[in-house]
Amino acid sequence: TVYVAASDAPADALIAAVQASPVLFSLRTTVPLATLAELTRLSPERIVIVGGPVRVDQKVLAALGDFFPAATVERSGGADRYETAALFTKVWQRRVLLVGGSSDRVDSIAAAATAALTNTAILFSERTCAPQATHRLLEGRKVLTLGALGTQMCR
C-alpha cells in the first residue's frame, strides 16, 4: 500500500506516515511527475488518497486509476483533519496521542514517527481543546495511554 497526501496538508501526511508505508504527495488537482515515477517504481497493489476532496480532488483519484489499472485506488478521508485521523484510528489501538495546534511543527513529525513505532493512534486537536470528532472516537474506548502534545482534553 502507498499513501498519497496533498502537499499542502501536513496533518494528512502525518496520519499516513503512522501507517508505516510509503507516503507520496499530490497537488490538489494533479499528480506530479515525480510521484507518478515513484508509484511506477513501487508498483503498489493499493493506493490510498489520504484526506477529503477539498485537499485532493476526485480528478487525482481518476488519474491514478488510469495510470495504475492493476492497483486498487481509494480514498480515506473525512470532512477535516480530525475526521480523517479518526478514520485511520484502529479500534484495537489502546494508546492515543493528541497533537494540538499546527501539524507542520517538528515535534508533530517526531510524534508521527514515535506513533508508528509504538502502535499509537494520532488524533488532532486545537491548541486549547479537542474537537467533538475526537471526543466521539474516544468515548467508550478502553484507552490505556492518552498523551497530549500542545493541547488538552476538555469539554
Tab-separated table of C-alpha atoms in Angstrom, residues 6-141:
chain	number	residue	atom	x	y	z
A	6	ALA	CA	-1.852	16.657	-0.554
A	7	SER	CA	1.455	18.520	-0.473
A	8	ASP	CA	-0.233	21.351	1.432
A	9	ALA	CA	-1.901	19.099	4.052
A	10	PRO	CA	0.750	18.198	6.648
A	11	ALA	CA	-1.835	16.677	9.010
A	12	ASP	CA	-2.889	14.148	6.359
A	13	ALA	CA	0.751	13.308	5.647
A	14	LEU	CA	1.353	12.707	9.371
A	15	ILE	CA	-1.628	10.371	9.539
A	16	ALA	CA	-0.298	8.455	6.545
A	17	ALA	CA	3.222	8.305	7.994
A	18	VAL	CA	1.941	6.452	11.044
A	19	GLN	CA	0.817	3.612	8.747
A	20	ALA	CA	4.486	2.618	8.197
A	21	SER	CA	4.081	2.568	4.414
A	22	PRO	CA	5.421	4.908	1.731
A	23	VAL	CA	3.841	8.372	1.630
A	24	LEU	CA	3.899	10.373	-1.590
A	25	PHE	CA	2.492	13.787	-2.403
A	26	SER	CA	-0.049	15.157	-4.824
A	27	LEU	CA	-1.260	18.579	-5.755
A	28	ARG	CA	-4.956	19.324	-5.356
A	29	THR	CA	-5.936	18.525	-8.960
A	30	THR	CA	-2.856	16.861	-10.488
A	31	VAL	CA	-0.272	14.225	-9.703
A	32	PRO	CA	3.333	15.441	-10.014
A	33	LEU	CA	5.590	13.513	-12.396
A	34	ALA	CA	7.932	12.600	-9.529
A	35	THR	CA	5.016	10.973	-7.686
A	36	LEU	CA	3.979	9.045	-10.797
A	37	ALA	CA	7.563	7.877	-11.310
A	38	GLU	CA	7.849	6.633	-7.740
A	39	LEU	CA	4.462	4.890	-7.914
A	40	THR	CA	5.626	3.189	-11.104
A	41	ARG	CA	8.799	2.043	-9.353
A	42	LEU	CA	6.912	0.800	-6.273
A	43	SER	CA	4.144	-0.868	-8.296
A	44	PRO	CA	1.679	-0.926	-5.376
A	45	GLU	CA	-1.365	-3.164	-5.170
A	46	ARG	CA	-3.244	-0.424	-3.325
A	47	ILE	CA	-3.080	3.387	-3.449
A	48	VAL	CA	-4.888	5.292	-0.707
A	49	ILE	CA	-5.604	9.003	-1.029
A	50	VAL	CA	-5.479	10.478	2.472
A	51	GLY	CA	-7.900	13.340	3.026
A	52	GLY	CA	-11.140	14.591	1.587
A	53	PRO	CA	-11.858	16.006	-1.879
A	54	VAL	CA	-11.156	19.544	-0.686
A	55	ARG	CA	-7.482	18.558	-0.337
A	56	VAL	CA	-7.162	16.031	-3.179
A	57	ASP	CA	-9.675	16.356	-5.979
A	58	GLN	CA	-11.526	13.397	-7.473
A	59	LYS	CA	-9.512	14.061	-10.680
A	60	VAL	CA	-6.401	12.773	-8.911
A	61	LEU	CA	-8.202	9.561	-7.944
A	62	ALA	CA	-9.317	9.076	-11.543
A	63	ALA	CA	-5.847	9.821	-12.922
A	64	LEU	CA	-4.191	7.336	-10.572
A	65	GLY	CA	-6.770	4.708	-11.554
A	66	ASP	CA	-5.958	5.347	-15.231
A	67	PHE	CA	-2.178	5.231	-14.711
A	68	PHE	CA	-2.273	2.171	-12.449
A	69	PRO	CA	-5.195	-0.034	-13.560
A	70	ALA	CA	-3.867	-3.079	-11.666
A	71	ALA	CA	-3.940	-1.200	-8.340
A	72	THR	CA	-6.924	-0.545	-6.137
A	73	VAL	CA	-7.214	3.242	-5.796
A	74	GLU	CA	-9.346	4.511	-2.938
A	75	ARG	CA	-9.840	7.495	-0.659
A	76	SER	CA	-9.808	7.537	3.112
A	77	GLY	CA	-10.671	10.989	4.318
A	78	GLY	CA	-13.178	12.893	6.335
A	79	ALA	CA	-14.528	16.417	6.159
A	80	ASP	CA	-11.466	17.736	8.025
A	81	ARG	CA	-8.200	16.548	9.584
A	82	TYR	CA	-9.987	15.456	12.765
A	83	GLU	CA	-12.344	13.090	10.945
A	84	THR	CA	-9.557	11.837	8.683
A	85	ALA	CA	-7.408	10.979	11.718
A	86	ALA	CA	-10.387	9.209	13.297
A	87	LEU	CA	-10.834	7.077	10.152
A	88	PHE	CA	-7.252	5.850	10.457
A	89	THR	CA	-7.521	5.071	14.162
A	90	LYS	CA	-7.969	1.361	14.657
A	91	VAL	CA	-10.388	0.151	17.320
A	92	TRP	CA	-7.767	-2.063	18.959
A	93	GLN	CA	-5.241	0.744	19.390
A	94	ARG	CA	-5.090	1.424	23.121
A	95	ARG	CA	-2.584	4.290	23.054
A	96	VAL	CA	-3.606	7.672	21.706
A	97	LEU	CA	-1.556	10.818	21.196
A	98	LEU	CA	-3.388	14.117	20.744
A	99	VAL	CA	-1.469	16.584	18.599
A	100	GLY	CA	-2.613	20.168	19.039
A	101	GLY	CA	-2.082	23.309	17.074
A	102	SER	CA	-0.075	23.298	13.867
A	103	SER	CA	0.666	19.854	12.438
A	104	ASP	CA	3.679	21.106	10.490
A	105	ARG	CA	5.809	21.610	13.600
A	106	VAL	CA	8.901	19.456	14.011
A	107	ASP	CA	7.575	17.892	17.222
A	108	SER	CA	4.492	16.693	15.327
A	109	ILE	CA	6.702	14.893	12.827
A	110	ALA	CA	8.589	13.254	15.691
A	111	ALA	CA	5.232	12.270	17.222
A	112	ALA	CA	4.235	10.537	13.983
A	113	ALA	CA	7.447	8.522	13.919
A	114	THR	CA	7.001	7.528	17.556
A	115	ALA	CA	3.357	6.606	16.962
A	116	ALA	CA	4.310	4.362	14.048
A	117	LEU	CA	6.909	2.534	16.137
A	118	THR	CA	4.671	2.096	19.192
A	119	ASN	CA	1.320	1.350	17.543
A	120	THR	CA	-0.141	4.585	18.860
A	121	ALA	CA	-3.028	6.381	17.191
A	122	ILE	CA	-2.650	10.069	16.359
A	123	LEU	CA	-5.645	12.341	16.717
A	124	PHE	CA	-5.653	16.082	16.148
A	125	SER	CA	-6.857	18.837	18.407
A	126	GLU	CA	-6.998	22.571	18.540
A	127	ARG	CA	-4.410	24.068	20.829
A	128	THR	CA	-6.984	24.684	23.577
A	129	CYS	CA	-9.443	21.804	23.219
A	130	ALA	CA	-10.097	18.560	21.352
A	131	PRO	CA	-12.999	18.760	18.860
A	132	GLN	CA	-16.183	16.686	19.102
A	133	ALA	CA	-14.986	14.213	16.429
A	134	THR	CA	-12.069	13.319	18.699
A	135	HIS	CA	-14.278	13.058	21.790
A	136	ARG	CA	-16.728	10.788	19.932
A	137	LEU	CA	-13.921	8.466	18.875
A	138	LEU	CA	-12.546	8.162	22.403
A	139	GLU	CA	-15.920	7.626	24.122
A	140	GLY	CA	-16.353	4.039	25.237
A	141	ARG	CA	-12.857	3.035	24.124
